[in-house]
């Protein structure tokens, strides 16, 4: 017997919807963790999961993460995510995307989909022919590539973290080590270079490195050496779980502020950073610029307004780090507390309306 409710209870989900389309082979799961603050927005990931339970666990984990991210960013959105089981390179078809669009539409606006791993802007365009509840397409009024806004948010959050670490607020002359100079890392390097920071970078692709060396005069280190670099700020912009029992001990930075998701391998790594006096800007709070950007489509996209909202990441990180100091708790715990407090306040006001189209 499948014990799905136990998982829903432990993650705190409102709803998990399973969809199957016989004609296209679509197998999709939509996780709606919370609609307390608004419709559950989150990307759709297509991945060749080893098992169905792995797919369920991923959608539960990712959709809960979106609730916290939206809450801490001050958005009127809940947390949701979708996964499609299959290899995006060989099994994705237009018919399947159309079928998925119809699934999303059938949820009546409780879930709003967007791009994630294995999905493209063009795929969102296809879905949008079947549902009004998809954002991040190439349509007029679309929000475009989110990585510029994500980088802008990280840049703002980094300033707040640097200040909290007692290094002043000016990034001019600051040494910043960036791990991964892909979409976000490149734009972050650009903002930092303009602010007068000295850049040390690594990537596994030489062409990515060449760009930032040529354009911003960055110094290069090997992928393994980035952790031990003598610097003020370490900016993880590549992979998750990079802050772990092997790396934290080798860090020589005073601040960690980067875009990567799920940077802490374990909760204990956040406590160890605090013990070592390294100021950590929690990942889902500092990298919320992309979500703020795509969510802006729902109110009619306006780039100037979005820039203003994303610059608020400074205040968000500042508030989190203040709470962390006051309560003597690591920043990642403080961020969770702030998100939970916002959800609690909204619930206690008793003004919740059912989220629907
Ligand atoms: P990307 O794939 O464009 O860039 C990642 C870069 O990291 C690539 O250049 C890759 O070669 C490099 N890389 C991979 N493994 C590496 C390693 N071991 N050492 C050094 N470099 C390595 O991805 P992105 O869109 O720039 O996103 C970067 C991170 O930020 C991801 O964790 C992503 O989940 C997160 N994020 C991105 C956005 C966004 O708007 N794109 C929003 C929120 C969070």
mmCIF file of C-alpha atoms and ligand atoms in Angstrom:
data_model
loop_
_atom_site.group_PDB
_atom_site.id
_atom_site.type_symbol
_atom_site.label_atom_id
_atom_site.label_comp_id
_atom_site.label_asym_id
_atom_site.label_seq_id
_atom_site.Cartn_x
_atom_site.Cartn_y
_atom_site.Cartn_z
ATOM 1 C CA UNK A 1 0.000 0.000 0.000
ATOM 2 C CA UNK A 2 1.266 3.477 -0.891
ATOM 3 C CA UNK A 3 1.644 5.706 2.186
ATOM 4 C CA UNK A 4 1.484 9.064 0.413
ATOM 5 C CA UNK A 5 -0.348 10.940 3.184
ATOM 6 C CA UNK A 6 2.512 10.360 5.612
ATOM 7 C CA UNK A 7 4.779 12.293 3.238
ATOM 8 C CA UNK A 8 2.202 15.034 2.749
ATOM 9 C CA UNK A 9 1.861 15.393 6.514
ATOM 10 C CA UNK A 10 5.580 15.540 7.173
ATOM 11 C CA UNK A 11 6.220 18.093 4.391
ATOM 12 C CA UNK A 12 2.986 19.977 5.204
ATOM 13 C CA UNK A 13 1.481 19.868 1.705
ATOM 14 C CA UNK A 14 -2.008 20.916 0.740
ATOM 15 C CA UNK A 15 -2.229 18.843 -2.414
ATOM 16 C CA UNK A 16 -0.326 16.552 -4.720
ATOM 17 C CA UNK A 17 -1.850 15.844 -8.120
ATOM 18 C CA UNK A 18 -0.816 12.952 -10.358
ATOM 19 C CA UNK A 19 -1.484 13.248 -14.077
ATOM 20 C CA UNK A 20 -1.227 10.665 -16.814
ATOM 21 C CA UNK A 21 -1.858 11.052 -20.523
ATOM 22 C CA UNK A 22 -2.119 7.751 -22.347
ATOM 23 C CA UNK A 23 -1.549 9.172 -25.838
ATOM 24 C CA UNK A 24 1.690 11.027 -25.096
ATOM 25 C CA UNK A 25 3.013 8.978 -22.181
ATOM 26 C CA UNK A 26 2.952 12.040 -19.908
ATOM 27 C CA UNK A 27 3.541 11.210 -16.271
ATOM 28 C CA UNK A 28 3.451 14.408 -14.238
ATOM 29 C CA UNK A 29 3.189 15.229 -10.554
ATOM 30 C CA UNK A 30 2.223 18.677 -9.314
ATOM 31 C CA UNK A 31 3.037 19.479 -5.705
ATOM 32 C CA UNK A 32 1.071 22.335 -4.146
ATOM 33 C CA UNK A 33 2.707 22.904 -0.814
ATOM 34 C CA UNK A 34 0.908 26.078 0.212
ATOM 35 C CA UNK A 35 -1.555 28.592 -1.160
ATOM 36 C CA UNK A 36 -1.691 30.565 2.096
ATOM 37 C CA UNK A 37 -0.049 33.624 0.535
ATOM 38 C CA UNK A 38 -1.407 33.139 -2.993
ATOM 39 C CA UNK A 39 -1.328 30.757 -5.960
ATOM 40 C CA UNK A 40 1.475 28.208 -5.821
ATOM 41 C CA UNK A 41 4.093 29.218 -8.373
ATOM 42 C CA UNK A 42 7.078 27.100 -9.307
ATOM 43 C CA UNK A 43 8.826 25.628 -12.319
ATOM 44 C CA UNK A 44 8.234 22.342 -14.065
ATOM 45 C CA UNK A 45 11.215 20.003 -14.085
ATOM 46 C CA UNK A 46 11.571 17.120 -16.539
ATOM 47 C CA UNK A 47 13.963 14.507 -15.245
ATOM 48 C CA UNK A 48 14.653 10.844 -15.768
ATOM 49 C CA UNK A 49 14.004 9.809 -12.166
ATOM 50 C CA UNK A 50 15.268 6.392 -11.112
ATOM 51 C CA UNK A 51 11.939 5.651 -9.427
ATOM 52 C CA UNK A 52 8.510 7.158 -8.902
ATOM 53 C CA UNK A 53 9.187 7.631 -5.214
ATOM 54 C CA UNK A 54 12.279 9.688 -6.091
ATOM 55 C CA UNK A 55 10.093 11.906 -8.300
ATOM 56 C CA UNK A 56 7.514 12.316 -5.530
ATOM 57 C CA UNK A 57 10.196 13.202 -2.996
ATOM 58 C CA UNK A 58 11.698 15.767 -5.398
ATOM 59 C CA UNK A 59 8.378 17.480 -6.070
ATOM 60 C CA UNK A 60 7.572 17.583 -2.352
ATOM 61 C CA UNK A 61 10.977 19.001 -1.431
ATOM 62 C CA UNK A 62 11.076 21.551 -4.257
ATOM 63 C CA UNK A 63 7.507 22.799 -3.815
ATOM 64 C CA UNK A 64 7.994 23.313 -0.077
ATOM 65 C CA UNK A 65 11.157 25.266 -0.888
ATOM 66 C CA UNK A 66 9.107 27.568 -3.137
ATOM 67 C CA UNK A 67 6.720 28.392 -0.280
ATOM 68 C CA UNK A 68 9.635 29.593 1.839
ATOM 69 C CA UNK A 69 11.245 31.464 -1.042
ATOM 70 C CA UNK A 70 8.073 33.366 -1.947
ATOM 71 C CA UNK A 71 7.266 34.066 1.705
ATOM 72 C CA UNK A 72 10.670 35.499 2.557
ATOM 73 C CA UNK A 73 10.709 37.545 -0.666
ATOM 74 C CA UNK A 74 7.441 39.184 0.405
ATOM 75 C CA UNK A 75 5.530 37.891 -2.637
ATOM 76 C CA UNK A 76 1.821 37.161 -2.611
ATOM 77 C CA UNK A 77 2.484 33.664 -3.867
ATOM 78 C CA UNK A 78 2.440 30.180 -2.474
ATOM 79 C CA UNK A 79 4.796 27.328 -3.185
ATOM 80 C CA UNK A 80 4.406 24.734 -5.901
ATOM 81 C CA UNK A 81 6.446 22.722 -8.338
ATOM 82 C CA UNK A 82 5.832 20.117 -11.022
ATOM 83 C CA UNK A 83 7.883 17.221 -12.261
ATOM 84 C CA UNK A 84 7.495 15.269 -15.467
ATOM 85 C CA UNK A 85 9.056 11.829 -15.336
ATOM 86 C CA UNK A 86 11.194 11.166 -18.409
ATOM 87 C CA UNK A 87 14.296 12.104 -20.355
ATOM 88 C CA UNK A 88 13.818 15.650 -21.665
ATOM 89 C CA UNK A 89 16.210 15.024 -24.572
ATOM 90 C CA UNK A 90 14.489 11.916 -25.936
ATOM 91 C CA UNK A 91 10.967 11.740 -24.494
ATOM 92 C CA UNK A 92 9.706 15.319 -24.546
ATOM 93 C CA UNK A 93 7.269 16.102 -27.355
ATOM 94 C CA UNK A 94 5.013 18.968 -28.293
ATOM 95 C CA UNK A 95 1.973 16.776 -27.699
ATOM 96 C CA UNK A 96 3.237 15.976 -24.212
ATOM 97 C CA UNK A 97 3.729 19.672 -23.408
ATOM 98 C CA UNK A 98 0.224 20.423 -24.654
ATOM 99 C CA UNK A 99 -1.128 17.650 -22.432
ATOM 100 C CA UNK A 100 0.802 19.050 -19.473
ATOM 101 C CA UNK A 101 -0.590 22.531 -20.200
ATOM 102 C CA UNK A 102 -4.108 21.092 -19.963
ATOM 103 C CA UNK A 103 -3.236 19.458 -16.620
ATOM 104 C CA UNK A 104 -2.062 22.820 -15.253
ATOM 105 C CA UNK A 105 -5.216 24.532 -16.533
ATOM 106 C CA UNK A 106 -7.371 21.912 -14.817
ATOM 107 C CA UNK A 107 -5.993 23.062 -11.448
ATOM 108 C CA UNK A 108 -7.806 26.342 -12.019
ATOM 109 C CA UNK A 109 -4.952 28.654 -11.013
ATOM 110 C CA UNK A 110 -3.988 26.986 -7.739
ATOM 111 C CA UNK A 111 -0.682 26.167 -9.477
ATOM 112 C CA UNK A 112 1.223 28.394 -11.916
ATOM 113 C CA UNK A 113 3.984 26.724 -13.879
ATOM 114 C CA UNK A 114 7.300 28.061 -15.222
ATOM 115 C CA UNK A 115 10.625 26.869 -16.617
ATOM 116 C CA UNK A 116 12.985 24.569 -14.723
ATOM 117 C CA UNK A 117 15.587 21.906 -15.542
ATOM 118 C CA UNK A 118 14.708 20.136 -18.804
ATOM 119 C CA UNK A 119 12.273 22.861 -19.908
ATOM 120 C CA UNK A 120 12.821 25.856 -22.175
ATOM 121 C CA UNK A 121 11.133 29.185 -22.810
ATOM 122 C CA UNK A 122 9.764 27.645 -26.027
ATOM 123 C CA UNK A 123 8.239 24.783 -24.039
ATOM 124 C CA UNK A 124 6.415 27.330 -21.872
ATOM 125 C CA UNK A 125 5.105 28.943 -25.073
ATOM 126 C CA UNK A 126 3.631 25.594 -26.104
ATOM 127 C CA UNK A 127 2.019 25.094 -22.679
ATOM 128 C CA UNK A 128 0.567 28.594 -22.819
ATOM 129 C CA UNK A 129 -1.619 27.607 -25.763
ATOM 130 C CA UNK A 130 -3.480 25.363 -23.294
ATOM 131 C CA UNK A 131 -3.255 27.250 -20.023
ATOM 132 C CA UNK A 132 -3.278 30.804 -18.773
ATOM 133 C CA UNK A 133 -1.318 29.627 -15.729
ATOM 134 C CA UNK A 134 2.216 29.527 -17.169
ATOM 135 C CA UNK A 135 4.829 32.279 -16.886
ATOM 136 C CA UNK A 136 8.300 32.764 -18.339
ATOM 137 C CA UNK A 137 7.415 32.353 -22.014
ATOM 138 C CA UNK A 138 8.651 34.454 -24.919
ATOM 139 C CA UNK A 139 5.300 36.214 -25.370
ATOM 140 C CA UNK A 140 4.915 39.982 -25.299
ATOM 141 C CA UNK A 141 4.937 40.979 -21.651
ATOM 142 C CA UNK A 142 7.108 37.950 -20.856
ATOM 143 C CA UNK A 143 9.837 38.423 -18.276
ATOM 144 C CA UNK A 144 12.688 36.928 -20.322
ATOM 145 C CA UNK A 145 15.880 35.331 -18.988
ATOM 146 C CA UNK A 146 15.640 35.522 -15.171
ATOM 147 C CA UNK A 147 19.380 35.203 -14.544
ATOM 148 C CA UNK A 148 20.101 38.948 -14.853
ATOM 149 C CA UNK A 149 17.597 39.733 -12.091
ATOM 150 C CA UNK A 150 18.824 36.817 -9.997
ATOM 151 C CA UNK A 151 22.352 38.221 -10.261
ATOM 152 C CA UNK A 152 21.143 41.729 -9.421
ATOM 153 C CA UNK A 153 19.436 40.355 -6.293
ATOM 154 C CA UNK A 154 22.579 38.460 -5.281
ATOM 155 C CA UNK A 155 24.601 41.646 -5.776
ATOM 156 C CA UNK A 156 22.228 43.567 -3.474
ATOM 157 C CA UNK A 157 22.134 40.774 -0.879
ATOM 158 C CA UNK A 158 25.916 40.539 -0.959
ATOM 159 C CA UNK A 159 26.165 44.219 0.002
ATOM 160 C CA UNK A 160 23.936 43.598 3.032
ATOM 161 C CA UNK A 161 25.966 40.521 4.055
ATOM 162 C CA UNK A 162 29.275 42.338 3.659
ATOM 163 C CA UNK A 163 27.963 45.124 5.862
ATOM 164 C CA UNK A 164 26.762 42.632 8.476
ATOM 165 C CA UNK A 165 30.248 41.091 8.501
ATOM 166 C CA UNK A 166 31.676 44.486 9.400
ATOM 167 C CA UNK A 167 33.404 45.012 6.065
ATOM 168 C CA UNK A 168 31.555 48.200 5.185
ATOM 169 C CA UNK A 169 29.019 48.525 2.429
ATOM 170 C CA UNK A 170 31.223 49.368 -0.493
ATOM 171 C CA UNK A 171 32.207 46.443 -2.674
ATOM 172 C CA UNK A 172 34.986 48.521 -4.240
ATOM 173 C CA UNK A 173 38.246 46.646 -3.732
ATOM 174 C CA UNK A 174 36.490 43.644 -2.189
ATOM 175 C CA UNK A 175 37.837 40.224 -3.245
ATOM 176 C CA UNK A 176 35.014 38.010 -4.479
ATOM 177 C CA UNK A 177 35.489 34.358 -5.494
ATOM 178 C CA UNK A 178 32.780 33.160 -7.879
ATOM 179 C CA UNK A 179 32.193 29.442 -8.344
ATOM 180 C CA UNK A 180 30.539 29.002 -11.747
ATOM 181 C CA UNK A 181 30.331 31.820 -14.262
ATOM 182 C CA UNK A 182 27.333 30.606 -16.250
ATOM 183 C CA UNK A 183 24.143 32.639 -16.565
ATOM 184 C CA UNK A 184 23.963 34.097 -13.057
ATOM 185 C CA UNK A 185 27.708 34.008 -12.302
ATOM 186 C CA UNK A 186 28.510 35.980 -15.449
ATOM 187 C CA UNK A 187 26.003 38.761 -14.704
ATOM 188 C CA UNK A 188 27.101 38.843 -11.076
ATOM 189 C CA UNK A 189 30.710 39.258 -12.233
ATOM 190 C CA UNK A 190 29.560 42.142 -14.402
ATOM 191 C CA UNK A 191 27.805 43.954 -11.504
ATOM 192 C CA UNK A 192 30.762 43.330 -9.195
ATOM 193 C CA UNK A 193 33.321 44.483 -11.720
ATOM 194 C CA UNK A 194 31.386 47.710 -12.266
ATOM 195 C CA UNK A 195 31.389 48.196 -8.484
ATOM 196 C CA UNK A 196 35.181 47.864 -8.412
ATOM 197 C CA UNK A 197 35.457 44.384 -6.874
ATOM 198 C CA UNK A 198 38.396 42.087 -7.636
ATOM 199 C CA UNK A 199 37.213 38.799 -9.106
ATOM 200 C CA UNK A 200 38.569 35.290 -8.724
ATOM 201 C CA UNK A 201 36.628 32.737 -10.736
ATOM 202 C CA UNK A 202 36.364 29.096 -11.566
ATOM 203 C CA UNK A 203 34.254 27.030 -13.948
ATOM 204 C CA UNK A 204 34.492 23.637 -15.571
ATOM 205 C CA UNK A 205 34.063 25.130 -19.058
ATOM 206 C CA UNK A 206 37.060 27.133 -20.395
ATOM 207 C CA UNK A 207 34.887 29.322 -22.656
ATOM 208 C CA UNK A 208 32.868 30.530 -19.673
ATOM 209 C CA UNK A 209 36.110 31.480 -17.923
ATOM 210 C CA UNK A 210 37.563 33.243 -20.972
ATOM 211 C CA UNK A 211 34.598 35.641 -21.122
ATOM 212 C CA UNK A 212 35.062 36.917 -17.572
ATOM 213 C CA UNK A 213 38.843 37.099 -17.904
ATOM 214 C CA UNK A 214 38.566 39.157 -21.079
ATOM 215 C CA UNK A 215 35.689 41.380 -19.998
ATOM 216 C CA UNK A 216 36.393 41.860 -16.280
ATOM 217 C CA UNK A 217 40.058 40.914 -15.816
ATOM 218 C CA UNK A 218 39.174 38.077 -13.447
ATOM 219 C CA UNK A 219 41.852 35.853 -11.920
ATOM 220 C CA UNK A 220 41.314 32.119 -12.480
ATOM 221 C CA UNK A 221 41.700 29.173 -10.097
ATOM 222 C CA UNK A 222 40.935 25.479 -10.542
ATOM 223 C CA UNK A 223 37.524 24.114 -9.545
ATOM 224 C CA UNK A 224 38.997 22.420 -6.454
ATOM 225 C CA UNK A 225 40.959 25.471 -5.323
ATOM 226 C CA UNK A 226 38.042 27.912 -5.174
ATOM 227 C CA UNK A 227 37.116 26.966 -1.589
ATOM 228 C CA UNK A 228 40.514 27.777 -0.121
ATOM 229 C CA UNK A 229 40.908 31.118 -1.910
ATOM 230 C CA UNK A 230 41.857 34.030 0.336
ATOM 231 C CA UNK A 231 38.928 36.382 -0.263
ATOM 232 C CA UNK A 232 36.250 38.500 1.392
ATOM 233 C CA UNK A 233 33.261 36.860 -0.262
ATOM 234 C CA UNK A 234 32.650 33.389 -1.662
ATOM 235 C CA UNK A 235 29.809 33.338 -4.207
ATOM 236 C CA UNK A 236 28.629 29.809 -5.071
ATOM 237 C CA UNK A 237 26.843 30.110 -8.423
ATOM 238 C CA UNK A 238 27.096 26.562 -9.760
ATOM 239 C CA UNK A 239 25.976 23.565 -7.742
ATOM 240 C CA UNK A 240 24.136 22.630 -4.575
ATOM 241 C CA UNK A 241 25.625 21.052 -1.422
ATOM 242 C CA UNK A 242 28.931 22.920 -1.845
ATOM 243 C CA UNK A 243 28.941 23.951 1.823
ATOM 244 C CA UNK A 244 29.665 20.667 3.543
ATOM 245 C CA UNK A 245 31.896 19.020 6.109
ATOM 246 C CA UNK A 246 34.774 18.821 3.598
ATOM 247 C CA UNK A 247 34.650 22.416 2.308
ATOM 248 C CA UNK A 248 33.555 24.592 5.250
ATOM 249 C CA UNK A 249 36.775 23.923 7.166
ATOM 250 C CA UNK A 250 38.871 25.139 4.224
ATOM 251 C CA UNK A 251 37.015 28.419 3.566
ATOM 252 C CA UNK A 252 38.987 31.610 4.071
ATOM 253 C CA UNK A 253 36.173 34.035 3.253
ATOM 254 C CA UNK A 254 34.190 36.178 5.679
ATOM 255 C CA UNK A 255 30.929 36.129 3.732
ATOM 256 C CA UNK A 256 29.075 33.607 1.564
ATOM 257 C CA UNK A 257 26.650 35.139 -0.906
ATOM 258 C CA UNK A 258 25.787 33.325 -4.126
ATOM 259 C CA UNK A 259 22.925 32.145 -6.296
ATOM 260 C CA UNK A 260 23.186 28.351 -6.127
ATOM 261 C CA UNK A 261 20.209 26.510 -4.695
ATOM 262 C CA UNK A 262 20.547 24.250 -1.639
ATOM 263 C CA UNK A 263 24.094 25.329 -0.811
ATOM 264 C CA UNK A 264 24.163 23.697 2.620
ATOM 265 C CA UNK A 265 24.588 19.946 2.385
ATOM 266 C CA UNK A 266 23.247 19.567 5.924
ATOM 267 C CA UNK A 267 21.702 21.839 8.544
ATOM 268 C CA UNK A 268 24.803 21.298 10.655
ATOM 269 C CA UNK A 269 26.947 23.016 8.001
ATOM 270 C CA UNK A 270 25.020 26.246 8.614
ATOM 271 C CA UNK A 271 25.776 25.969 12.344
ATOM 272 C CA UNK A 272 29.454 25.334 11.574
ATOM 273 C CA UNK A 273 29.639 28.474 9.388
ATOM 274 C CA UNK A 274 28.204 30.477 12.270
ATOM 275 C CA UNK A 275 30.697 28.934 14.690
ATOM 276 C CA UNK A 276 33.505 29.931 12.330
ATOM 277 C CA UNK A 277 32.176 33.506 12.144
ATOM 278 C CA UNK A 278 31.389 33.336 8.426
ATOM 279 C CA UNK A 279 28.282 35.326 7.478
ATOM 280 C CA UNK A 280 26.041 33.202 5.245
ATOM 281 C CA UNK A 281 23.311 34.837 3.139
ATOM 282 C CA UNK A 282 20.679 32.056 2.873
ATOM 283 C CA UNK A 283 20.417 30.755 -0.683
ATOM 284 C CA UNK A 284 16.678 30.891 -1.228
ATOM 285 C CA UNK A 285 16.506 34.455 0.076
ATOM 286 C CA UNK A 286 19.446 35.891 -1.849
ATOM 287 C CA UNK A 287 18.573 34.137 -5.136
ATOM 288 C CA UNK A 288 14.904 35.182 -5.204
ATOM 289 C CA UNK A 289 15.421 37.803 -7.963
ATOM 290 C CA UNK A 290 14.492 35.264 -10.652
ATOM 291 C CA UNK A 291 11.231 34.405 -8.915
ATOM 292 C CA UNK A 292 10.399 38.069 -8.312
ATOM 293 C CA UNK A 293 11.063 38.670 -12.016
ATOM 294 C CA UNK A 294 8.842 35.895 -13.340
ATOM 295 C CA UNK A 295 6.084 36.600 -10.786
ATOM 296 C CA UNK A 296 5.923 40.176 -12.069
ATOM 297 C CA UNK A 297 4.296 38.854 -15.262
ATOM 298 C CA UNK A 298 1.137 38.215 -13.252
ATOM 299 C CA UNK A 299 0.699 41.960 -12.642
ATOM 300 C CA UNK A 300 1.834 43.102 -16.104
ATOM 301 C CA UNK A 301 5.607 43.059 -16.492
ATOM 302 C CA UNK A 302 7.430 46.355 -15.930
ATOM 303 C CA UNK A 303 11.226 46.146 -15.811
ATOM 304 C CA UNK A 304 11.713 49.302 -13.746
ATOM 305 C CA UNK A 305 9.281 48.084 -11.097
ATOM 306 C CA UNK A 306 10.971 44.684 -11.052
ATOM 307 C CA UNK A 307 14.404 46.252 -10.534
ATOM 308 C CA UNK A 308 12.976 48.133 -7.567
ATOM 309 C CA UNK A 309 11.490 44.972 -6.091
ATOM 310 C CA UNK A 310 14.658 42.943 -6.640
ATOM 311 C CA UNK A 311 16.770 45.606 -4.958
ATOM 312 C CA UNK A 312 14.709 44.816 -1.824
ATOM 313 C CA UNK A 313 16.773 41.630 -1.530
ATOM 314 C CA UNK A 314 19.191 43.926 0.313
ATOM 315 C CA UNK A 315 16.577 44.566 3.019
ATOM 316 C CA UNK A 316 15.550 40.921 3.155
ATOM 317 C CA UNK A 317 19.120 39.736 3.751
ATOM 318 C CA UNK A 318 19.702 42.570 6.192
ATOM 319 C CA UNK A 319 16.601 41.561 8.211
ATOM 320 C CA UNK A 320 17.560 37.893 8.204
ATOM 321 C CA UNK A 321 21.084 38.625 9.417
ATOM 322 C CA UNK A 322 19.750 40.966 12.088
ATOM 323 C CA UNK A 323 17.391 38.274 13.406
ATOM 324 C CA UNK A 324 20.258 35.785 13.284
ATOM 325 C CA UNK A 325 22.380 38.054 15.490
ATOM 326 C CA UNK A 326 19.546 38.933 17.888
ATOM 327 C CA UNK A 327 18.491 35.326 18.442
ATOM 328 C CA UNK A 328 21.961 33.825 18.117
ATOM 329 C CA UNK A 329 20.752 31.424 15.441
ATOM 330 C CA UNK A 330 22.345 30.680 12.048
ATOM 331 C CA UNK A 331 20.993 32.758 9.150
ATOM 332 C CA UNK A 332 19.385 29.760 7.438
ATOM 333 C CA UNK A 333 17.320 29.137 10.575
ATOM 334 C CA UNK A 334 16.468 32.844 10.796
ATOM 335 C CA UNK A 335 15.261 32.835 7.163
ATOM 336 C CA UNK A 336 12.994 29.833 7.803
ATOM 337 C CA UNK A 337 11.619 31.561 10.886
ATOM 338 C CA UNK A 338 10.823 34.726 8.952
ATOM 339 C CA UNK A 339 9.028 32.758 6.247
ATOM 340 C CA UNK A 340 7.039 30.733 8.799
ATOM 341 C CA UNK A 341 6.120 33.887 10.697
ATOM 342 C CA UNK A 342 4.677 35.465 7.543
ATOM 343 C CA UNK A 343 2.608 32.348 6.847
ATOM 344 C CA UNK A 344 1.409 32.232 10.446
ATOM 345 C CA UNK A 345 0.380 35.888 10.421
ATOM 346 C CA UNK A 346 -1.547 35.449 7.192
ATOM 347 C CA UNK A 347 -3.340 32.391 8.590
ATOM 348 C CA UNK A 348 -4.155 34.087 11.876
ATOM 349 C CA UNK A 349 -5.723 37.065 10.091
ATOM 350 C CA UNK A 350 -8.317 34.594 8.858
ATOM 351 C CA UNK A 351 -8.749 36.459 5.576
ATOM 352 C CA UNK A 352 -7.816 33.581 3.350
ATOM 353 C CA UNK A 353 -9.857 33.077 0.244
ATOM 354 C CA UNK A 354 -9.678 29.816 -1.669
ATOM 355 C CA UNK A 355 -7.153 30.318 -4.446
ATOM 356 C CA UNK A 356 -8.840 29.772 -7.780
ATOM 357 C CA UNK A 357 -8.923 31.111 -11.302
HETATM 358 P P1 LIG B 1 24.335 27.771 -15.470
HETATM 359 O O1 LIG B 1 24.264 26.321 -15.805
HETATM 360 O O2 LIG B 1 24.137 28.770 -16.545
HETATM 361 O O3 LIG B 1 25.734 28.105 -14.767
HETATM 362 C C1 LIG B 1 26.375 27.250 -13.891
HETATM 363 C C2 LIG B 1 27.857 27.311 -14.197
HETATM 364 O O4 LIG B 1 28.549 26.525 -13.226
HETATM 365 C C3 LIG B 1 28.215 26.724 -15.577
HETATM 366 O O5 LIG B 1 29.028 27.631 -16.286
HETATM 367 C C4 LIG B 1 28.949 25.433 -15.221
HETATM 368 O O6 LIG B 1 29.937 25.111 -16.173
HETATM 369 C C5 LIG B 1 29.544 25.780 -13.883
HETATM 370 N N1 LIG B 1 29.891 24.620 -13.057
HETATM 371 C C6 LIG B 1 29.268 23.431 -12.977
HETATM 372 N N2 LIG B 1 29.906 22.629 -12.117
HETATM 373 C C7 LIG B 1 30.947 23.334 -11.633
HETATM 374 C C8 LIG B 1 31.967 23.048 -10.692
HETATM 375 N N3 LIG B 1 32.072 21.873 -10.096
HETATM 376 N N4 LIG B 1 32.883 24.015 -10.422
HETATM 377 C C9 LIG B 1 32.805 25.216 -11.040
HETATM 378 N N5 LIG B 1 31.860 25.537 -11.940
HETATM 379 C C10 LIG B 1 30.937 24.606 -12.234
HETATM 380 O O7 LIG B 1 23.277 27.987 -14.287
HETATM 381 P P2 LIG B 1 22.696 29.362 -13.746
HETATM 382 O O8 LIG B 1 21.372 29.595 -14.359
HETATM 383 O O9 LIG B 1 23.733 30.387 -13.822
HETATM 384 O O10 LIG B 1 22.429 28.989 -12.224
HETATM 385 C C11 LIG B 1 23.503 28.870 -11.301
HETATM 386 C C12 LIG B 1 22.967 28.407 -9.952
HETATM 387 O O11 LIG B 1 22.024 29.371 -9.454
HETATM 388 C C13 LIG B 1 22.210 27.084 -9.988
HETATM 389 O O12 LIG B 1 22.414 26.412 -8.762
HETATM 390 C C14 LIG B 1 20.758 27.506 -10.092
HETATM 391 O O13 LIG B 1 19.889 26.532 -9.558
HETATM 392 C C15 LIG B 1 20.764 28.747 -9.221
HETATM 393 N N6 LIG B 1 19.708 29.708 -9.541
HETATM 394 C C16 LIG B 1 19.621 30.227 -10.791
HETATM 395 C C17 LIG B 1 18.628 31.153 -11.080
HETATM 396 C C18 LIG B 1 18.530 31.781 -12.453
HETATM 397 O O14 LIG B 1 17.841 32.799 -12.581
HETATM 398 N N7 LIG B 1 19.178 31.229 -13.462
HETATM 399 C C19 LIG B 1 17.692 31.534 -10.086
HETATM 400 C C20 LIG B 1 17.820 30.988 -8.793
HETATM 401 C C21 LIG B 1 18.829 30.066 -8.549
#
